[in-house]
Short mmCIF file of C-alpha atoms in Angstrom, two decimals:
data_model
loop_
_atom_site.label_atom_id
_atom_site.label_comp_id
_atom_site.label_asym_id
_atom_site.label_seq_id
_atom_site.Cartn_x
_atom_site.Cartn_y
_atom_site.Cartn_z
CA MET N 1 -57.80 54.13 -68.16
CA ALA N 2 -57.63 52.88 -64.62
CA ASP N 3 -57.24 55.15 -61.62
CA THR N 4 -53.65 56.36 -61.62
CA THR N 5 -53.40 57.35 -57.99
CA GLY N 6 -53.39 53.87 -56.51
CA ASN N 7 -55.81 55.18 -53.87
CA PRO N 8 -59.51 54.62 -53.14
CA THR N 9 -61.87 56.68 -55.27
CA ASP N 10 -65.10 56.50 -53.31
CA THR N 11 -64.27 58.85 -50.45
CA GLU N 12 -67.15 61.13 -49.58
CA ALA N 13 -66.83 64.75 -50.59
CA PRO N 14 -66.49 67.36 -47.89
CA SER N 15 -69.58 69.37 -47.24
CA GLY N 16 -69.80 72.59 -49.19
CA THR N 17 -72.03 74.77 -51.26
CA ASN N 18 -71.65 72.83 -54.52
CA PRO N 19 -73.89 69.78 -54.98
CA THR N 20 -71.86 66.68 -55.80
CA PRO N 21 -72.97 63.57 -57.68
CA HIS N 22 -73.45 60.19 -56.02
CA LYS N 23 -71.66 58.54 -58.95
CA SER N 24 -69.93 59.45 -62.19
CA SER N 25 -72.24 60.02 -65.13
CA TRP N 26 -71.94 60.92 -68.79
CA ARG N 27 -74.33 63.83 -68.30
CA TYR N 28 -71.70 65.73 -66.32
CA ILE N 29 -69.07 65.56 -69.08
CA GLY N 30 -67.84 68.98 -70.20
CA PRO N 31 -64.31 70.17 -69.37
CA GLY N 32 -62.89 67.10 -71.11
CA ILE N 33 -64.60 68.07 -74.35
CA VAL N 34 -63.16 71.57 -73.97
CA VAL N 35 -59.59 70.36 -73.37
CA ALA N 36 -59.82 67.88 -76.27
CA ALA N 37 -61.04 70.58 -78.63
CA THR N 38 -58.44 73.11 -77.52
CA GLY N 39 -55.55 70.66 -77.38
CA VAL N 40 -56.01 69.24 -80.87
CA GLY N 41 -55.10 72.04 -83.23
CA ALA N 42 -54.32 72.09 -86.92
CA GLY N 43 -50.64 71.48 -86.14
CA ASP N 44 -51.46 68.22 -84.33
CA LEU N 45 -53.52 66.99 -87.26
CA VAL N 46 -50.76 67.87 -89.73
CA ALA N 47 -48.08 66.15 -87.61
CA THR N 48 -50.17 62.97 -87.46
CA LEU N 49 -51.03 63.23 -91.14
CA ILE N 50 -47.33 63.51 -92.04
CA ALA N 51 -46.50 60.58 -89.75
CA GLY N 52 -49.05 58.50 -91.65
CA SER N 53 -47.76 59.69 -95.03
CA ASN N 54 -44.13 58.91 -94.11
CA PHE N 55 -44.50 55.68 -92.15
CA GLY N 56 -47.97 54.31 -92.95
CA TYR N 57 -49.52 52.68 -89.88
CA THR N 58 -46.17 51.98 -88.18
CA LEU N 59 -46.53 54.75 -85.56
CA LEU N 60 -50.19 54.19 -84.68
CA TRP N 61 -49.06 52.90 -81.29
CA ALA N 62 -47.14 56.15 -80.65
CA ALA N 63 -50.27 58.26 -81.19
CA ILE N 64 -52.11 56.12 -78.63
CA VAL N 65 -49.24 56.34 -76.13
CA GLY N 66 -49.33 60.12 -76.55
CA CYS N 67 -52.98 60.14 -75.47
CA LEU N 68 -52.21 57.98 -72.41
CA VAL N 69 -49.39 60.31 -71.37
CA LYS N 70 -51.65 63.35 -71.62
CA ILE N 71 -54.43 61.55 -69.69
CA SER N 72 -51.99 61.21 -66.79
CA LEU N 73 -50.97 64.86 -66.89
CA ALA N 74 -54.52 66.21 -67.13
CA GLU N 75 -55.77 63.81 -64.42
CA ALA N 76 -52.99 64.99 -62.12
CA ALA N 77 -53.87 68.65 -62.72
CA GLY N 78 -57.56 67.99 -62.09
CA ARG N 79 -56.79 65.92 -58.98
CA TRP N 80 -54.72 68.76 -57.53
CA HIS N 81 -57.58 71.25 -57.98
CA LEU N 82 -60.24 68.95 -56.48
CA SER N 83 -58.25 67.45 -53.60
CA THR N 84 -56.74 70.68 -52.29
CA GLY N 85 -59.28 73.35 -53.23
CA ARG N 86 -56.30 75.30 -54.56
CA THR N 87 -55.54 76.23 -58.13
CA LEU N 88 -52.50 74.97 -59.99
CA PHE N 89 -50.81 78.34 -59.98
CA ASP N 90 -51.31 78.54 -56.22
CA GLY N 91 -49.53 75.19 -56.03
CA TRP N 92 -46.72 76.35 -58.28
CA ALA N 93 -46.26 79.49 -56.18
CA SER N 94 -45.81 77.32 -53.09
CA LEU N 95 -42.73 75.74 -54.71
CA GLY N 96 -40.84 79.03 -54.85
CA ARG N 97 -40.70 82.30 -56.73
CA TRP N 98 -38.88 80.70 -59.66
CA THR N 99 -42.22 79.24 -60.84
CA THR N 100 -43.75 82.72 -60.86
CA TYR N 101 -40.88 84.11 -62.93
CA PHE N 102 -41.06 81.22 -65.40
CA PHE N 103 -44.83 81.53 -65.83
CA ALA N 104 -44.74 85.33 -66.13
CA VAL N 105 -42.19 85.25 -68.97
CA TYR N 106 -43.85 82.26 -70.60
CA VAL N 107 -47.39 83.63 -70.59
CA VAL N 108 -46.32 86.99 -72.06
CA VAL N 109 -44.06 85.72 -74.87
CA TRP N 110 -46.09 82.60 -75.65
CA GLY N 111 -49.40 84.49 -75.77
CA PHE N 112 -48.00 87.15 -78.08
CA VAL N 113 -46.77 84.70 -80.72
CA TYR N 114 -49.52 82.11 -80.27
CA GLY N 115 -52.21 84.73 -80.84
CA ALA N 116 -50.93 85.41 -84.36
CA ALA N 117 -50.50 81.69 -85.11
CA ALA N 118 -54.02 80.82 -83.93
CA MET N 119 -55.63 83.60 -85.94
CA SER N 120 -53.73 82.62 -89.10
CA SER N 121 -54.62 78.94 -88.65
CA SER N 122 -58.33 79.76 -88.32
CA ALA N 123 -58.18 82.07 -91.34
CA LEU N 124 -56.65 79.56 -93.79
CA PRO N 125 -59.75 77.34 -94.24
CA LEU N 126 -62.04 80.38 -94.39
CA GLN N 127 -60.02 81.88 -97.22
CA ALA N 128 -60.06 78.52 -99.02
CA LEU N 129 -63.85 78.29 -98.60
CA PHE N 130 -64.46 81.94 -99.58
CA PRO N 131 -61.47 82.89 -101.77
CA ASP N 132 -62.89 86.12 -103.18
CA VAL N 133 -64.16 87.72 -99.98
CA MET N 134 -61.02 89.17 -98.42
CA ASP N 135 -57.29 88.69 -97.84
CA LEU N 136 -55.95 86.02 -95.47
CA LYS N 137 -54.70 88.64 -92.98
CA TRP N 138 -58.15 90.20 -92.67
CA TRP N 139 -59.73 86.79 -92.18
CA ALA N 140 -57.20 86.28 -89.37
CA VAL N 141 -58.13 89.61 -87.78
CA ALA N 142 -61.82 88.69 -88.01
CA CYS N 143 -61.16 85.34 -86.28
CA GLY N 144 -59.21 87.00 -83.48
CA LEU N 145 -61.80 89.71 -82.88
CA SER N 146 -64.71 87.25 -82.96
CA GLY N 147 -62.92 85.08 -80.41
CA LEU N 148 -62.32 88.12 -78.22
CA VAL N 149 -65.98 89.18 -78.33
CA PHE N 150 -67.27 85.66 -77.73
CA VAL N 151 -65.10 84.96 -74.69
CA TRP N 152 -65.49 88.50 -73.29
CA PHE N 153 -69.29 88.38 -73.17
CA ASN N 154 -69.91 84.69 -72.36
CA LYS N 155 -69.19 82.69 -69.23
CA TYR N 156 -68.00 79.09 -69.08
CA ALA N 157 -71.42 77.42 -69.57
CA VAL N 158 -72.00 78.99 -73.00
CA PHE N 159 -68.35 78.54 -73.95
CA GLU N 160 -68.60 74.80 -73.19
CA LYS N 161 -71.76 74.38 -75.29
CA VAL N 162 -70.18 76.05 -78.33
CA MET N 163 -67.03 73.97 -77.95
CA THR N 164 -69.13 70.81 -77.79
CA VAL N 165 -70.85 71.69 -81.08
CA LEU N 166 -67.53 72.38 -82.78
CA VAL N 167 -66.07 69.12 -81.42
CA GLY N 168 -69.06 67.35 -82.95
CA VAL N 169 -68.17 68.89 -86.32
CA MET N 170 -64.51 67.83 -85.91
CA PHE N 171 -65.55 64.31 -84.95
CA VAL N 172 -67.91 63.83 -87.89
CA VAL N 173 -65.40 65.21 -90.43
CA THR N 174 -62.36 63.23 -89.23
CA VAL N 175 -64.25 59.94 -88.87
CA TYR N 176 -65.89 60.44 -92.29
CA LEU N 177 -62.47 60.97 -93.90
CA ALA N 178 -61.02 57.92 -92.16
CA ILE N 179 -63.86 55.78 -93.49
CA ARG N 180 -63.76 57.43 -96.92
CA VAL N 181 -60.13 56.46 -97.55
CA THR N 182 -60.94 52.81 -96.70
CA PRO N 183 -58.24 51.98 -94.13
CA ASN N 184 -56.36 48.71 -94.30
CA LEU N 185 -57.46 47.27 -90.94
CA PRO N 186 -54.91 44.39 -90.77
CA ASP N 187 -52.09 46.92 -91.27
CA ALA N 188 -53.70 49.24 -88.74
CA PHE N 189 -53.80 46.50 -86.09
CA ALA N 190 -50.17 45.68 -86.89
CA GLY N 191 -49.41 49.35 -86.16
CA LEU N 192 -50.39 48.77 -82.52
CA LEU N 193 -47.11 46.89 -82.03
CA PRO N 194 -44.39 49.23 -80.68
CA VAL N 195 -42.06 49.17 -83.68
CA LEU N 196 -39.81 52.02 -84.81
CA PRO N 197 -39.57 52.98 -88.49
CA ASP N 198 -36.36 52.03 -90.26
CA GLU N 199 -35.45 55.66 -90.87
CA LYS N 200 -32.86 58.19 -89.70
CA ASP N 201 -33.88 59.95 -86.44
CA SER N 202 -36.81 57.54 -86.06
CA VAL N 203 -36.57 57.66 -82.24
CA LEU N 204 -36.85 61.45 -82.11
CA ASN N 205 -39.63 61.46 -84.73
CA THR N 206 -41.54 58.91 -82.67
CA LEU N 207 -41.04 60.86 -79.44
CA GLY N 208 -42.17 64.00 -81.23
CA LEU N 209 -45.41 62.32 -82.31
CA ILE N 210 -46.05 61.04 -78.77
CA GLY N 211 -45.39 64.46 -77.27
CA GLY N 212 -47.37 66.37 -79.86
CA VAL N 213 -50.74 64.68 -79.36
CA GLY N 214 -53.27 66.86 -77.62
CA GLY N 215 -52.13 70.09 -76.07
CA THR N 216 -49.48 71.92 -74.06
CA ILE N 217 -50.61 74.65 -71.68
CA THR N 218 -54.20 73.50 -72.17
CA LEU N 219 -53.33 70.48 -70.00
CA ALA N 220 -52.69 72.89 -67.13
CA ALA N 221 -55.87 74.81 -68.00
CA TYR N 222 -57.90 71.61 -67.53
CA GLY N 223 -57.99 72.05 -63.75
CA TYR N 224 -59.33 75.58 -64.20
CA TRP N 225 -62.10 74.38 -66.51
CA VAL N 226 -62.95 71.69 -63.94
CA ASN N 227 -63.43 74.45 -61.35
CA ALA N 228 -65.28 76.71 -63.80
CA LYS N 229 -67.74 73.85 -64.34
CA GLY N 230 -68.50 74.01 -60.60
CA TRP N 231 -66.44 70.98 -59.54
CA THR N 232 -64.49 72.11 -56.50
CA ASN N 233 -64.11 69.16 -54.12
CA THR N 234 -63.29 65.45 -54.03
CA GLY N 235 -66.92 64.44 -54.51
CA TRP N 236 -66.33 65.22 -58.18
CA MET N 237 -63.18 63.09 -58.47
CA LYS N 238 -64.83 60.12 -60.23
CA VAL N 239 -66.63 62.45 -62.62
CA MET N 240 -63.39 64.30 -63.41
CA ARG N 241 -61.62 61.03 -64.20
CA LEU N 242 -64.40 59.89 -66.53
CA ASP N 243 -64.42 63.32 -68.14
CA ASN N 244 -60.65 63.19 -68.65
CA ARG N 245 -60.78 59.74 -70.24
CA VAL N 246 -63.49 60.94 -72.62
CA ALA N 247 -61.25 63.90 -73.52
CA TYR N 248 -58.33 61.77 -74.61
CA ALA N 249 -60.46 59.03 -76.16
CA THR N 250 -61.86 61.81 -78.35
CA THR N 251 -58.35 63.11 -79.02
CA GLY N 252 -57.26 59.58 -79.91
CA ILE N 253 -60.06 59.25 -82.45
CA PHE N 254 -59.04 62.54 -84.10
CA VAL N 255 -55.36 61.68 -84.46
CA ILE N 256 -55.91 58.04 -85.43
CA ALA N 257 -58.39 59.12 -88.11
CA MET N 258 -55.85 61.57 -89.56
CA LEU N 259 -53.11 58.95 -89.43
CA PHE N 260 -55.41 56.66 -91.46
CA VAL N 261 -55.87 59.45 -94.00
CA GLY N 262 -52.11 60.00 -94.19
CA ALA N 263 -51.39 56.29 -94.52
CA GLU N 264 -53.98 55.57 -97.20
CA LEU N 265 -54.24 58.80 -99.18
CA LEU N 266 -50.64 60.03 -99.04
CA HIS N 267 -48.34 57.15 -98.12
CA SER N 268 -49.74 54.72 -100.67
CA ALA N 269 -49.50 57.34 -103.44
CA ASN N 270 -46.10 58.63 -102.21
CA VAL N 271 -47.46 62.18 -101.89
CA ALA N 272 -45.71 64.66 -99.59
CA ILE N 273 -47.35 67.69 -97.99
CA ALA N 274 -45.90 70.71 -96.22
CA SER N 275 -45.57 70.82 -92.47
CA GLY N 276 -47.68 73.41 -90.66
CA ASP N 277 -51.22 74.54 -91.33
CA LYS N 278 -50.71 74.93 -95.08
CA GLY N 279 -50.34 71.16 -95.26
CA LEU N 280 -54.06 70.90 -94.52
CA ILE N 281 -54.86 73.22 -97.42
CA GLN N 282 -52.82 70.90 -99.64
CA LEU N 283 -54.79 67.96 -98.26
CA GLY N 284 -57.99 69.76 -99.23
CA ASP N 285 -56.74 70.01 -102.83
CA ILE N 286 -55.84 66.30 -102.82
CA LEU N 287 -59.26 65.37 -101.45
CA GLU N 288 -60.96 67.46 -104.14
CA ALA N 289 -58.99 65.73 -106.88
CA GLU N 290 -59.68 62.29 -105.40
CA TYR N 291 -63.27 62.56 -104.11
CA GLY N 292 -64.72 65.78 -105.48
CA PRO N 293 -65.36 69.35 -104.24
CA ALA N 294 -68.05 68.39 -101.69
CA THR N 295 -65.61 66.23 -99.69
CA ALA N 296 -62.96 68.96 -99.89
CA LYS N 297 -65.33 71.63 -98.57
CA PHE N 298 -66.55 69.30 -95.83
CA PHE N 299 -62.92 68.82 -94.80
CA LEU N 300 -62.26 72.58 -94.78
CA ILE N 301 -65.23 73.06 -92.42
CA GLY N 302 -63.66 70.50 -90.09
CA PHE N 303 -60.28 72.23 -90.45
CA PHE N 304 -61.88 75.52 -89.38
CA ALA N 305 -63.62 73.88 -86.40
CA THR N 306 -60.28 72.37 -85.33
CA SER N 307 -58.40 75.67 -85.53
CA TYR N 308 -61.13 77.90 -84.08
CA THR N 309 -61.72 75.68 -81.04
CA SER N 310 -58.01 75.97 -80.25
CA LEU N 311 -58.26 79.75 -80.59
CA ILE N 312 -61.26 80.33 -78.31
CA GLY N 313 -60.08 77.57 -75.95
CA VAL N 314 -56.78 79.35 -75.36
CA TRP N 315 -58.50 82.75 -75.24
CA HIS N 316 -60.64 81.40 -72.36
CA GLY N 317 -58.41 78.88 -70.55
CA VAL N 318 -55.10 80.74 -70.51
CA SER N 319 -56.87 83.98 -69.62
CA LEU N 320 -58.32 82.14 -66.60
CA MET N 321 -54.83 81.03 -65.63
CA PHE N 322 -53.49 84.56 -66.00
CA ALA N 323 -56.33 85.94 -63.86
CA ASP N 324 -55.42 83.39 -61.19
CA PHE N 325 -51.76 84.38 -61.48
CA VAL N 326 -52.67 88.02 -60.78
CA ALA N 327 -55.02 87.06 -57.92
CA ARG N 328 -52.25 85.03 -56.29
CA TYR N 329 -49.87 87.99 -56.61
CA GLN N 330 -52.48 90.32 -55.05
CA LYS N 331 -53.08 87.89 -52.21
CA ARG N 332 -49.36 87.66 -51.48
CA ASN N 333 -49.18 91.45 -51.29
CA GLY N 334 -52.14 91.71 -48.94
CA THR N 335 -54.65 93.26 -51.33
CA THR N 336 -58.10 91.94 -52.14
CA GLY N 337 -57.16 89.09 -54.46
CA GLU N 338 -58.24 85.53 -53.68
CA ALA N 339 -56.77 82.36 -55.15
CA GLY N 340 -58.78 79.14 -55.06
CA GLY N 341 -61.08 76.79 -56.91
CA GLU N 342 -64.23 78.27 -55.38
CA GLU N 343 -63.31 81.68 -56.76
CA VAL N 344 -62.93 80.21 -60.26
CA ALA N 345 -66.25 78.34 -59.90
CA SER N 346 -68.07 81.56 -58.96
CA GLY N 347 -67.36 83.05 -62.39
CA GLU N 348 -65.63 86.08 -60.86
CA ARG N 349 -62.41 85.30 -62.73
CA GLU N 350 -64.17 85.60 -66.11
CA ARG N 351 -65.38 89.10 -65.22
CA SER N 352 -62.09 90.28 -63.75
CA TRP N 353 -59.81 92.90 -65.31
CA PRO N 354 -56.79 90.50 -65.55
CA PHE N 355 -58.87 87.98 -67.51
CA ARG N 356 -59.94 90.65 -69.97
CA ALA N 357 -56.50 92.26 -70.09
CA TYR N 358 -54.96 88.96 -71.19
CA LEU N 359 -57.74 88.51 -73.74
CA LEU N 360 -56.71 91.84 -75.23
CA TRP N 361 -53.04 90.76 -75.14
CA LEU N 362 -53.85 87.59 -77.07
CA THR N 363 -55.75 89.57 -79.70
CA PHE N 364 -54.38 93.03 -80.49
CA PRO N 365 -50.55 92.87 -80.27
CA PRO N 366 -50.53 89.68 -82.41
CA ILE N 367 -52.50 91.53 -85.11
CA VAL N 368 -49.35 93.65 -85.59
CA LEU N 369 -47.39 90.44 -86.23
CA LEU N 370 -49.90 89.41 -88.89
CA PHE N 371 -49.06 92.51 -90.96
CA GLN N 372 -45.38 93.04 -90.14
CA GLY N 373 -44.04 89.49 -89.83
CA GLN N 374 -42.89 87.67 -86.73
CA PRO N 375 -39.66 88.91 -85.08
CA PHE N 376 -36.91 86.31 -85.36
CA ARG N 377 -35.62 86.39 -81.78
CA LEU N 378 -39.11 86.30 -80.33
CA ILE N 379 -39.93 83.18 -82.36
CA ILE N 380 -36.86 81.44 -80.95
CA LEU N 381 -37.84 82.35 -77.38
CA TYR N 382 -41.39 81.18 -78.11
CA GLY N 383 -40.10 77.79 -79.30
CA VAL N 384 -37.84 77.33 -76.28
CA LEU N 385 -40.43 78.41 -73.70
CA GLY N 386 -43.10 76.25 -75.34
CA ALA N 387 -40.81 73.22 -75.28
CA ALA N 388 -39.93 73.86 -71.62
CA PHE N 389 -43.53 74.10 -70.39
CA LEU N 390 -44.46 70.41 -70.41
CA PRO N 391 -41.32 69.26 -68.52
CA PHE N 392 -42.13 72.05 -66.05
CA LEU N 393 -45.74 70.86 -65.74
CA ALA N 394 -44.84 67.18 -65.29
CA GLY N 395 -42.07 67.92 -62.80
CA THR N 396 -44.11 70.29 -60.66
CA LEU N 397 -47.11 67.94 -60.59
CA LEU N 398 -44.81 65.14 -59.39
CA TRP N 399 -43.55 67.46 -56.65
CA LEU N 400 -46.96 68.75 -55.58
CA LEU N 401 -48.76 65.39 -55.60
CA ASN N 402 -46.09 63.57 -53.60
CA SER N 403 -45.81 66.19 -50.86
CA GLY N 404 -47.76 67.30 -47.82
CA ARG N 405 -49.43 69.95 -49.97
CA THR N 406 -51.83 67.23 -51.15
CA PRO N 407 -54.07 65.27 -48.71
CA ARG N 408 -52.53 61.84 -48.21
CA GLN N 409 -55.29 59.77 -49.84
CA TRP N 410 -55.09 61.83 -53.03
CA ARG N 411 -51.35 61.75 -53.47
CA ASN N 412 -49.77 59.87 -56.36
CA GLY N 413 -49.74 56.10 -56.46
CA VAL N 414 -47.07 54.06 -58.19
CA LEU N 415 -48.73 54.14 -61.61
CA SER N 416 -49.27 57.89 -61.56
CA ASN N 417 -45.67 58.50 -60.51
CA VAL N 418 -44.39 56.25 -63.30
CA MET N 419 -46.56 57.96 -65.93
CA LEU N 420 -45.66 61.49 -64.80
CA ALA N 421 -41.95 60.59 -64.60
CA LEU N 422 -42.06 59.12 -68.13
CA ALA N 423 -43.91 62.20 -69.36
CA GLY N 424 -41.33 64.47 -67.76
CA LEU N 425 -38.46 62.52 -69.31
CA LEU N 426 -40.12 62.46 -72.73
CA PHE N 427 -40.77 66.19 -72.75
CA LEU N 428 -37.32 66.95 -71.38
CA VAL N 429 -35.73 65.09 -74.30
CA LEU N 430 -37.95 66.97 -76.75
CA CYS N 431 -37.15 70.25 -74.98
CA VAL N 432 -33.40 69.65 -75.27
CA LYS N 433 -33.79 68.82 -78.96
CA GLN N 434 -35.87 71.97 -79.53
CA VAL N 435 -33.27 74.14 -77.77
CA TRP N 436 -30.43 72.43 -79.65
CA ASP N 437 -32.12 72.95 -83.03
CA GLN N 438 -32.57 76.71 -82.60
CA PRO N 439 -30.28 78.92 -84.75
CA TRP N 440 -28.55 80.50 -81.76
CA ALA N 441 -25.66 81.84 -83.87
CA GLU N 442 -28.14 84.05 -85.72
CA PHE N 443 -29.93 84.96 -82.47
CA PHE N 444 -26.84 86.73 -81.15
#
């Protein structure tokens, strides 16, 4: 994708302690792989699979548009970090205390519920692969604790390498399945035309597919991973943009491959699967019946890689954001906290008590939910806050990157403003629908 700022990209980096490349290069790629792996969870694959099973190749164009929208959001977050030397939360805080209140409530409620969902999602394929070893809940606990230990004792460099390996597994499995089902290429190319299905609520279903491709809060975490990689100034801008394009090209391959599987394996046979992670277990059974147990087990390995990368990605990325949130609060109150990209790059955030406190929050309270069930009101708040985050992200990035908070040459150009405005409108519509669909009568 072309530069979305509308500004020159070859400005020299300011002098600093971090070496910067003379040009963008594939060998620097890293944070993009991390955000692609974290952003594409089992739920994304199921949503795309169901879209393929319901509409064939008709919504292929919507999956691609979803990737382009997220490229714009992640590029804007990374550009803020590199052009200002400030973190995204530091930027949010400059817009007023309301951003702090929103993030504080969001990160507590969202983390509590997401922790249980991520552990359960990672446990499902393990129980299917090893059905006689232990109960699903204990597999979930094992996944959560292993993620905690891994992120607690490893810094970003090791985390990135493990994520890259797991992305490789995801890539091989999804592409293999797409080839195995023998896609109808003429129909697939026809699906690139922006046509809506002739179904009830087709507009909202299409918008949901566009908005659901490739991450929520992980888009905001991208800037933090850019800093954790050691990229802290504008000399890394070209590299960041290449890295970001690789991220969403990879995401596009994942979702297009699963749409092919849905279109060929399910749509043509008129087979329906459940929404949510259990739909992937059903797909494993269908694959076993169609292609044998080896293909089914291969798919379950890819399912685990998809779910577990989302788990450890959130454990690391959102904990970094929370640590920055606490540092910004400490700085405002005149204590020793520092808030900035250099501090993230130093690795101090990953050894800080707020980082580890949030890791514990993501792991242990959600274990209670695994055994006692998820509280109804909390689930509603989780859904509403989750739906509100992306309009919040798009709107605040528009504000930050068109103001004097950003150096003039790195502010938004026309294309970036259009993409971020469209993203904000898209996610606002989806947010309103999510809020409208909640059973508020039962909530009160």
